Amino acid sequence: MAKIAYILLCHKDPEAIIQQANRLTATGDFMAIHFDARARARDFRTIRAALCDNPNVTFAKRRVKCGWGEWSLVRATLNALQAAVDEFPRATHFYMLSGDCMAIKTAEYARAFLDQHDKDFIESFDFFESDWIKTGMKDDRLIYRHYFNERTQKQLFYASYELQKKLNLTRDVPNDIQVQIGSQWWCLRRRTVEAVLSMTRKRRDVMRFFSTTWIPDETFFQTLVRHLIPENEIECRTLTFLMFSDYGMPVTFYNDHYDLLLGQDFLFARKISPDAKELKTRLGRLYAARDVEFKISNEGRNLYKFLSERGRTGQRFASRFWETESSLGRERELLILTCKKWHVAKRMLEQIRKLTNTPAIEYLFHEESTPLPDLGGIQRTLAKRTRHRRALVRMLFDYFETDRMIICLDPSALDLMHDFFSDRSHTRLLRIDCEFADDYLIGHAHRVGLAGEHAAKATLERLLPAIRNDISNEVDQIRDAGFERHWAVAERAFEKDNASAVAQFLDVPMDTAFEVVRTPHLFAD
C-alpha cells in the first residue's frame, strides 16, 4: 500500500505547522519539513521541540533563506526531499505541500488512489510551445541569467536584465533537455525522486542553468521528470486543487466551501484562509476518517467562473470584488515606517528589504508614482487606494505570497494608522524623528504649495514656525494615539537606542538592527 512522505515548505505560523504535521502523520504517513531560514529562530525552535518525539517527522539538514521566484525555493525542496528519502525508506510517494494546503480526502482514499495509478502527478507542458504563461516574462526567464529577486530587489533585477539584453548576453538551454513548465504542487513516486536527486549530483550544467533561471520552481522538477520518466508514466496534472481569479490572484477558500472541496477530483486544496477555523477543523478530522464515500463532481472551477462573472453579466452595478474585503487577515503582520522626510524612510526601507528580504513598498497612499503590480484597477489612483486601503494591502500580501510586509506612511496619515491598528492583523509602527533645518522647511513650503517660487524672505520667515509646529503636532498626535507595538528612532538618539527600537520593530537580532540604523547617509538631506 502507498505510503506518502509529505514535503512541507513553510515560513510562518508554527502552531499550524505542528498541527498539520501531527495530523498527516497520525495515520502512518511521513513528513519532511523545510522551515525558511529567514523566519524567526524561536518559531523553528518551537516546531522542533513539539515534533522531536514524532518518528514520522524529519527536517531538512540544511535550511535555506527563501525568496519568491528564486532558486532558493528549489534548493529548499531538494534538501527536504533528500531528508525524506534518507529517513523514510518505506515511503512510496513524495507529495509537495505548503502551509496553506489541507487534505480534502481521507488518508485511506489517497493511498487507494495512488495504488490504482502507478504514475507521477506533475504538470509539465512545453515551455516554448504551450500557453501556460499568460502574461509577463517568458523566454527571457531562461535565456538570461537572473541573480536578483524581482519582488524585493526590483531595480537590481531589471538593471541586470536590461544590461544583458543590451549586450546580447543570452545563453542556450542545455541541448539534451526540453524545458517544461507547470504547477509546483506535485506528487512523485520514489524511483522518480531518486532519479531526480541522482541527476542533480551528476549534471552540474543543468543545476547551474536552473540556478539562475527566473521562477525555477515552475520548471525544474517539471523538466527533469519529463527527461527521466517515460511519458506514459506521467499524469500531466496536479493533485492539489487551486484556482486563480481573473486578476491572477489565488482564490482563497472559506468555511462554506467544505462540500465544494470534497467534490473535486483532488487530494488536497490550496489556499485555505487562516480565518476559516471551522473549515480547517472539519478537514482536519476528515483525513483520519475511514469508509468515507466521495461523490466527485468537479464543478469547482465552473461554479466559481459563473459566480464571479455575474458582476459583468446582468448585475452591472454589483460591488467590485475588492469592496467585500474587510480584514488583512488574522495571521498577517503589517509593518509601518512613518517619517516626514520621505527620502529618509525610503533609505531605511531599502536597507531593511536587503537585509530581511521582506516585501516593502514606499509611500503608496501618498505618491501616485509608487510602483505597484496590476491588481485589477484598485491601484490606479491615490483616491481609490485610500478608499479601499485594507483591500489594497490584503491584495499586496496575496501578490507577494507573504504574511509580512512593510509600507511607508506620512505622519499626517493618522486615520490610516488607526484603521490598520484596528484590524485583526498584527500592525507595528516605527516612527523616524528627524531634525528640520530652516532650508529644508523652506523647500517643504515650496513643495506643498505654501510658498511660491518668488516668495519674499520675510514671508518665509513667518511661515517657518508654523510649519515646524505643524510637523511637531503630527508626531505628538501619533504619540498620543496609544498605538501598541509602536517604537521610535531619532536623528539625535544614541545608535544603541535606535538599534534596540529597530530590533523590536522588525523582530530581528541586534546585529541586523545595527546594520539598519547604520544605513549610509540615512538622515542626510
PDB file of C-alpha atoms in Angstrom, residues 69-263:
ATOM      1  CA  GLY A  69      10.843  33.288  -7.793  1.00  0.00           C
ATOM      2  CA  GLU A  70      14.345  32.337  -6.683  1.00  0.00           C
ATOM      3  CA  TRP A  71      16.399  29.152  -6.981  1.00  0.00           C
ATOM      4  CA  SER A  72      16.325  29.044  -3.172  1.00  0.00           C
ATOM      5  CA  LEU A  73      12.831  27.501  -3.282  1.00  0.00           C
ATOM      6  CA  VAL A  74      14.083  24.603  -5.412  1.00  0.00           C
ATOM      7  CA  ARG A  75      17.157  24.202  -3.219  1.00  0.00           C
ATOM      8  CA  ALA A  76      14.959  24.055  -0.113  1.00  0.00           C
ATOM      9  CA  THR A  77      12.731  21.439  -1.769  1.00  0.00           C
ATOM     10  CA  LEU A  78      15.724  19.305  -2.733  1.00  0.00           C
ATOM     11  CA  ASN A  79      17.075  19.494   0.831  1.00  0.00           C
ATOM     12  CA  ALA A  80      13.737  18.351   2.253  1.00  0.00           C
ATOM     13  CA  LEU A  81      13.400  15.619  -0.392  1.00  0.00           C
ATOM     14  CA  GLN A  82      16.851  14.227   0.407  1.00  0.00           C
ATOM     15  CA  ALA A  83      15.991  14.160   4.119  1.00  0.00           C
ATOM     16  CA  ALA A  84      12.735  12.316   3.376  1.00  0.00           C
ATOM     17  CA  VAL A  85      14.420   9.741   1.123  1.00  0.00           C
ATOM     18  CA  ASP A  86      17.112   9.073   3.744  1.00  0.00           C
ATOM     19  CA  GLU A  87      14.797   8.916   6.772  1.00  0.00           C
ATOM     20  CA  PHE A  88      11.739   7.142   5.366  1.00  0.00           C
ATOM     21  CA  PRO A  89      12.732   4.070   3.328  1.00  0.00           C
ATOM     22  CA  ARG A  90       9.099   2.828   3.390  1.00  0.00           C
ATOM     23  CA  ALA A  91       7.754   5.951   1.652  1.00  0.00           C
ATOM     24  CA  THR A  92       6.484   5.147  -1.845  1.00  0.00           C
ATOM     25  CA  HIS A  93       5.364   8.673  -2.859  1.00  0.00           C
ATOM     26  CA  PHE A  94       6.557  12.202  -2.142  1.00  0.00           C
ATOM     27  CA  TYR A  95       3.924  14.943  -2.111  1.00  0.00           C
ATOM     28  CA  MET A  96       4.800  18.655  -2.238  1.00  0.00           C
ATOM     29  CA  LEU A  97       2.784  20.843   0.162  1.00  0.00           C
ATOM     30  CA  SER A  98       2.689  24.362   1.565  1.00  0.00           C
ATOM     31  CA  GLY A  99       1.382  25.544   4.918  1.00  0.00           C
ATOM     32  CA  ASP A 100      -1.770  26.801   3.142  1.00  0.00           C
ATOM     33  CA  CYS A 101      -2.720  23.303   1.919  1.00  0.00           C
ATOM     34  CA  MET A 102      -5.162  20.922   3.571  1.00  0.00           C
ATOM     35  CA  ALA A 103      -6.346  17.419   2.680  1.00  0.00           C
ATOM     36  CA  ILE A 104      -9.812  17.231   1.079  1.00  0.00           C
ATOM     37  CA  LYS A 105      -9.870  13.428   1.063  1.00  0.00           C
ATOM     38  CA  THR A 106      -9.128  10.766   3.669  1.00  0.00           C
ATOM     39  CA  ALA A 107      -5.726   9.123   4.008  1.00  0.00           C
ATOM     40  CA  GLU A 108      -7.462   5.861   3.091  1.00  0.00           C
ATOM     41  CA  TYR A 109      -8.763   7.372  -0.156  1.00  0.00           C
ATOM     42  CA  ALA A 110      -5.393   8.961  -1.013  1.00  0.00           C
ATOM     43  CA  ARG A 111      -3.475   5.697  -0.627  1.00  0.00           C
ATOM     44  CA  ALA A 112      -6.009   3.717  -2.652  1.00  0.00           C
ATOM     45  CA  PHE A 113      -5.903   6.368  -5.379  1.00  0.00           C
ATOM     46  CA  LEU A 114      -2.095   6.227  -5.626  1.00  0.00           C
ATOM     47  CA  ASP A 115      -2.113   2.417  -5.608  1.00  0.00           C
ATOM     48  CA  GLN A 116      -4.541   2.437  -8.549  1.00  0.00           C
ATOM     49  CA  HIS A 117      -2.489   4.968 -10.552  1.00  0.00           C
ATOM     50  CA  ASP A 118       1.176   3.994 -10.781  1.00  0.00           C
ATOM     51  CA  LYS A 119       2.194   7.354 -12.202  1.00  0.00           C
ATOM     52  CA  ASP A 120       3.884  10.644 -11.345  1.00  0.00           C
ATOM     53  CA  PHE A 121       1.434  13.503 -10.990  1.00  0.00           C
ATOM     54  CA  ILE A 122       3.064  16.697 -12.187  1.00  0.00           C
ATOM     55  CA  GLU A 123       2.065  19.410 -14.614  1.00  0.00           C
ATOM     56  CA  SER A 124       4.686  19.582 -17.369  1.00  0.00           C
ATOM     57  CA  PHE A 125       3.897  21.489 -20.547  1.00  0.00           C
ATOM     58  CA  ASP A 126       6.362  22.502 -23.236  1.00  0.00           C
ATOM     59  CA  PHE A 127       7.834  25.806 -22.076  1.00  0.00           C
ATOM     60  CA  PHE A 128       8.095  27.408 -25.527  1.00  0.00           C
ATOM     61  CA  GLU A 129       5.075  25.921 -27.301  1.00  0.00           C
ATOM     62  CA  SER A 130       2.395  25.945 -24.585  1.00  0.00           C
ATOM     63  CA  ASP A 131       0.426  28.968 -23.395  1.00  0.00           C
ATOM     64  CA  TRP A 132       0.850  28.093 -19.709  1.00  0.00           C
ATOM     65  CA  ILE A 133       2.422  31.518 -19.073  1.00  0.00           C
ATOM     66  CA  LYS A 134      -0.376  34.011 -19.718  1.00  0.00           C
ATOM     67  CA  THR A 135       1.396  37.320 -19.040  1.00  0.00           C
ATOM     68  CA  GLY A 136       4.833  38.695 -18.254  1.00  0.00           C
ATOM     69  CA  MET A 137       8.286  37.337 -18.981  1.00  0.00           C
ATOM     70  CA  LYS A 138       8.504  34.045 -20.898  1.00  0.00           C
ATOM     71  CA  ASP A 139      11.586  33.107 -22.977  1.00  0.00           C
ATOM     72  CA  ASP A 140      13.633  35.691 -21.073  1.00  0.00           C
ATOM     73  CA  ARG A 141      13.165  33.631 -17.893  1.00  0.00           C
ATOM     74  CA  LEU A 142      15.583  31.119 -19.423  1.00  0.00           C
ATOM     75  CA  ILE A 143      17.872  32.822 -21.940  1.00  0.00           C
ATOM     76  CA  TYR A 144      19.095  35.462 -19.471  1.00  0.00           C
ATOM     77  CA  ARG A 145      20.645  34.943 -16.045  1.00  0.00           C
ATOM     78  CA  HIS A 146      18.666  36.229 -13.078  1.00  0.00           C
ATOM     79  CA  TYR A 147      20.639  36.950  -9.916  1.00  0.00           C
ATOM     80  CA  PHE A 148      18.205  39.224  -8.048  1.00  0.00           C
ATOM     81  CA  ASN A 149      14.679  38.929  -6.700  1.00  0.00           C
ATOM     82  CA  GLU A 150      12.144  40.793  -8.843  1.00  0.00           C
ATOM     83  CA  ARG A 151       9.806  41.500  -5.930  1.00  0.00           C
ATOM     84  CA  THR A 152      12.266  42.634  -3.298  1.00  0.00           C
ATOM     85  CA  GLN A 153      15.174  43.880  -5.477  1.00  0.00           C
ATOM     86  CA  LYS A 154      13.207  45.284  -8.398  1.00  0.00           C
ATOM     87  CA  GLN A 155      15.739  47.901  -9.500  1.00  0.00           C
ATOM     88  CA  LEU A 156      18.668  45.466  -9.462  1.00  0.00           C
ATOM     89  CA  PHE A 157      16.606  42.753 -11.140  1.00  0.00           C
ATOM     90  CA  TYR A 158      15.648  44.940 -14.109  1.00  0.00           C
ATOM     91  CA  ALA A 159      19.009  46.713 -14.331  1.00  0.00           C
ATOM     92  CA  SER A 160      20.752  43.338 -14.676  1.00  0.00           C
ATOM     93  CA  TYR A 161      18.112  42.119 -17.126  1.00  0.00           C
ATOM     94  CA  GLU A 162      18.285  45.233 -19.341  1.00  0.00           C
ATOM     95  CA  LEU A 163      22.103  45.191 -19.344  1.00  0.00           C
ATOM     96  CA  GLN A 164      22.148  41.572 -20.554  1.00  0.00           C
ATOM     97  CA  LYS A 165      19.640  42.435 -23.280  1.00  0.00           C
ATOM     98  CA  LYS A 166      21.673  45.454 -24.355  1.00  0.00           C
ATOM     99  CA  LEU A 167      24.897  43.409 -24.537  1.00  0.00           C
ATOM    100  CA  ASN A 168      23.082  40.408 -26.047  1.00  0.00           C
ATOM    101  CA  LEU A 169      24.329  38.152 -23.252  1.00  0.00           C
ATOM    102  CA  THR A 170      21.942  35.304 -23.958  1.00  0.00           C
ATOM    103  CA  ARG A 171      22.593  31.651 -23.178  1.00  0.00           C
ATOM    104  CA  ASP A 172      21.430  28.318 -24.539  1.00  0.00           C
ATOM    105  CA  VAL A 173      19.318  25.730 -22.792  1.00  0.00           C
ATOM    106  CA  PRO A 174      21.346  22.515 -22.137  1.00  0.00           C
ATOM    107  CA  ASN A 175      20.975  20.811 -25.502  1.00  0.00           C
ATOM    108  CA  ASP A 176      19.681  17.430 -24.304  1.00  0.00           C
ATOM    109  CA  ILE A 177      16.782  18.698 -22.203  1.00  0.00           C
ATOM    110  CA  GLN A 178      13.428  20.097 -23.238  1.00  0.00           C
ATOM    111  CA  VAL A 179      12.284  22.684 -20.720  1.00  0.00           C
ATOM    112  CA  GLN A 180       8.808  22.114 -19.300  1.00  0.00           C
ATOM    113  CA  ILE A 181       6.607  24.304 -17.128  1.00  0.00           C
ATOM    114  CA  GLY A 182       3.744  23.727 -14.697  1.00  0.00           C
ATOM    115  CA  SER A 183       2.470  23.995 -11.150  1.00  0.00           C
ATOM    116  CA  GLN A 184       4.975  23.440  -8.345  1.00  0.00           C
ATOM    117  CA  TRP A 185       2.497  21.215  -6.460  1.00  0.00           C
ATOM    118  CA  TRP A 186       3.358  17.640  -7.479  1.00  0.00           C
ATOM    119  CA  CYS A 187       3.298  14.042  -6.243  1.00  0.00           C
ATOM    120  CA  LEU A 188       6.175  11.803  -7.401  1.00  0.00           C
ATOM    121  CA  ARG A 189       6.964   8.122  -6.930  1.00  0.00           C
ATOM    122  CA  ARG A 190      10.056   7.066  -5.001  1.00  0.00           C
ATOM    123  CA  ARG A 191      12.015   5.860  -8.017  1.00  0.00           C
ATOM    124  CA  THR A 192      11.350   9.163  -9.763  1.00  0.00           C
ATOM    125  CA  VAL A 193      12.562  11.205  -6.798  1.00  0.00           C
ATOM    126  CA  GLU A 194      15.704   9.066  -6.504  1.00  0.00           C
ATOM    127  CA  ALA A 195      16.382   9.543 -10.224  1.00  0.00           C
ATOM    128  CA  VAL A 196      15.949  13.323  -9.902  1.00  0.00           C
ATOM    129  CA  LEU A 197      18.297  13.510  -6.903  1.00  0.00           C
ATOM    130  CA  SER A 198      20.861  11.407  -8.764  1.00  0.00           C
ATOM    131  CA  MET A 199      20.676  13.712 -11.780  1.00  0.00           C
ATOM    132  CA  THR A 200      21.254  16.781  -9.582  1.00  0.00           C
ATOM    133  CA  ARG A 201      24.552  15.252  -8.479  1.00  0.00           C
ATOM    134  CA  LYS A 202      25.681  14.223 -11.971  1.00  0.00           C
ATOM    135  CA  ARG A 203      24.549  17.141 -14.124  1.00  0.00           C
ATOM    136  CA  ARG A 204      26.200  20.283 -12.770  1.00  0.00           C
ATOM    137  CA  ASP A 205      25.454  22.067 -16.069  1.00  0.00           C
ATOM    138  CA  VAL A 206      21.720  21.575 -15.549  1.00  0.00           C
ATOM    139  CA  MET A 207      21.975  22.773 -11.959  1.00  0.00           C
ATOM    140  CA  ARG A 208      23.915  25.887 -12.996  1.00  0.00           C
ATOM    141  CA  PHE A 209      21.348  26.654 -15.674  1.00  0.00           C
ATOM    142  CA  PHE A 210      18.312  26.437 -13.408  1.00  0.00           C
ATOM    143  CA  SER A 211      20.025  28.207 -10.504  1.00  0.00           C
ATOM    144  CA  THR A 212      19.889  31.490 -12.460  1.00  0.00           C
ATOM    145  CA  THR A 213      16.509  30.872 -14.090  1.00  0.00           C
ATOM    146  CA  TRP A 214      13.606  33.075 -13.029  1.00  0.00           C
ATOM    147  CA  ILE A 215      10.868  31.187 -11.119  1.00  0.00           C
ATOM    148  CA  PRO A 216      12.608  27.786 -11.427  1.00  0.00           C
ATOM    149  CA  ASP A 217      10.119  26.019  -9.117  1.00  0.00           C
ATOM    150  CA  GLU A 218       7.758  26.079 -12.130  1.00  0.00           C
ATOM    151  CA  THR A 219      10.334  24.499 -14.472  1.00  0.00           C
ATOM    152  CA  PHE A 220      12.992  22.463 -12.604  1.00  0.00           C
ATOM    153  CA  PHE A 221      11.122  19.345 -11.443  1.00  0.00           C
ATOM    154  CA  GLN A 222       8.744  19.584 -14.395  1.00  0.00           C
ATOM    155  CA  THR A 223      11.703  19.379 -16.816  1.00  0.00           C
ATOM    156  CA  LEU A 224      13.735  16.716 -15.009  1.00  0.00           C
ATOM    157  CA  VAL A 225      10.783  14.372 -14.558  1.00  0.00           C
ATOM    158  CA  ARG A 226       9.974  14.541 -18.292  1.00  0.00           C
ATOM    159  CA  HIS A 227      13.665  13.952 -19.063  1.00  0.00           C
ATOM    160  CA  LEU A 228      13.908  10.869 -16.832  1.00  0.00           C
ATOM    161  CA  ILE A 229      10.477   9.194 -16.915  1.00  0.00           C
ATOM    162  CA  PRO A 230       8.560   7.724 -19.889  1.00  0.00           C
ATOM    163  CA  GLU A 231       5.598   9.821 -20.968  1.00  0.00           C
ATOM    164  CA  ASN A 232       3.087   7.034 -20.309  1.00  0.00           C
ATOM    165  CA  GLU A 233       4.091   7.067 -16.615  1.00  0.00           C
ATOM    166  CA  ILE A 234       3.344  10.778 -16.149  1.00  0.00           C
ATOM    167  CA  GLU A 235      -0.098  12.207 -15.434  1.00  0.00           C
ATOM    168  CA  CYS A 236       0.139  15.839 -16.528  1.00  0.00           C
ATOM    169  CA  ARG A 237      -1.908  17.270 -13.664  1.00  0.00           C
ATOM    170  CA  THR A 238      -1.572  18.226 -10.034  1.00  0.00           C
ATOM    171  CA  LEU A 239      -3.413  16.509  -7.188  1.00  0.00           C
ATOM    172  CA  THR A 240      -3.732  19.835  -5.346  1.00  0.00           C
ATOM    173  CA  PHE A 241      -6.855  21.855  -6.150  1.00  0.00           C
ATOM    174  CA  LEU A 242      -6.177  25.546  -6.669  1.00  0.00           C
ATOM    175  CA  MET A 243      -7.851  28.286  -8.666  1.00  0.00           C
ATOM    176  CA  PHE A 244      -6.929  31.779  -9.795  1.00  0.00           C
ATOM    177  CA  SER A 245      -9.200  34.781 -10.237  1.00  0.00           C
ATOM    178  CA  ASP A 246      -9.447  36.873 -13.418  1.00  0.00           C
ATOM    179  CA  TYR A 247      -6.879  39.157 -11.802  1.00  0.00           C
ATOM    180  CA  GLY A 248      -4.311  36.378 -11.429  1.00  0.00           C
ATOM    181  CA  MET A 249      -4.773  36.174  -7.662  1.00  0.00           C
ATOM    182  CA  PRO A 250      -5.123  32.815  -5.867  1.00  0.00           C
ATOM    183  CA  VAL A 251      -8.706  32.054  -4.837  1.00  0.00           C
ATOM    184  CA  THR A 252      -8.981  31.563  -1.067  1.00  0.00           C
ATOM    185  CA  PHE A 253     -11.356  29.000   0.430  1.00  0.00           C
ATOM    186  CA  TYR A 254     -13.567  29.707   3.454  1.00  0.00           C
ATOM    187  CA  ASN A 255     -15.905  27.835   5.810  1.00  0.00           C
ATOM    188  CA  ASP A 256     -18.748  27.495   3.297  1.00  0.00           C
ATOM    189  CA  HIS A 257     -16.525  25.752   0.715  1.00  0.00           C
ATOM    190  CA  TYR A 258     -16.377  22.395   2.546  1.00  0.00           C
ATOM    191  CA  ASP A 259     -18.807  20.468   0.320  1.00  0.00           C
ATOM    192  CA  LEU A 260     -17.434  22.041  -2.850  1.00  0.00           C
ATOM    193  CA  LEU A 261     -13.859  20.996  -1.965  1.00  0.00           C
ATOM    194  CA  LEU A 262     -14.810  17.395  -1.150  1.00  0.00           C
ATOM    195  CA  GLY A 263     -16.437  17.075  -4.575  1.00  0.00           C
TER     196      GLY A 263
END
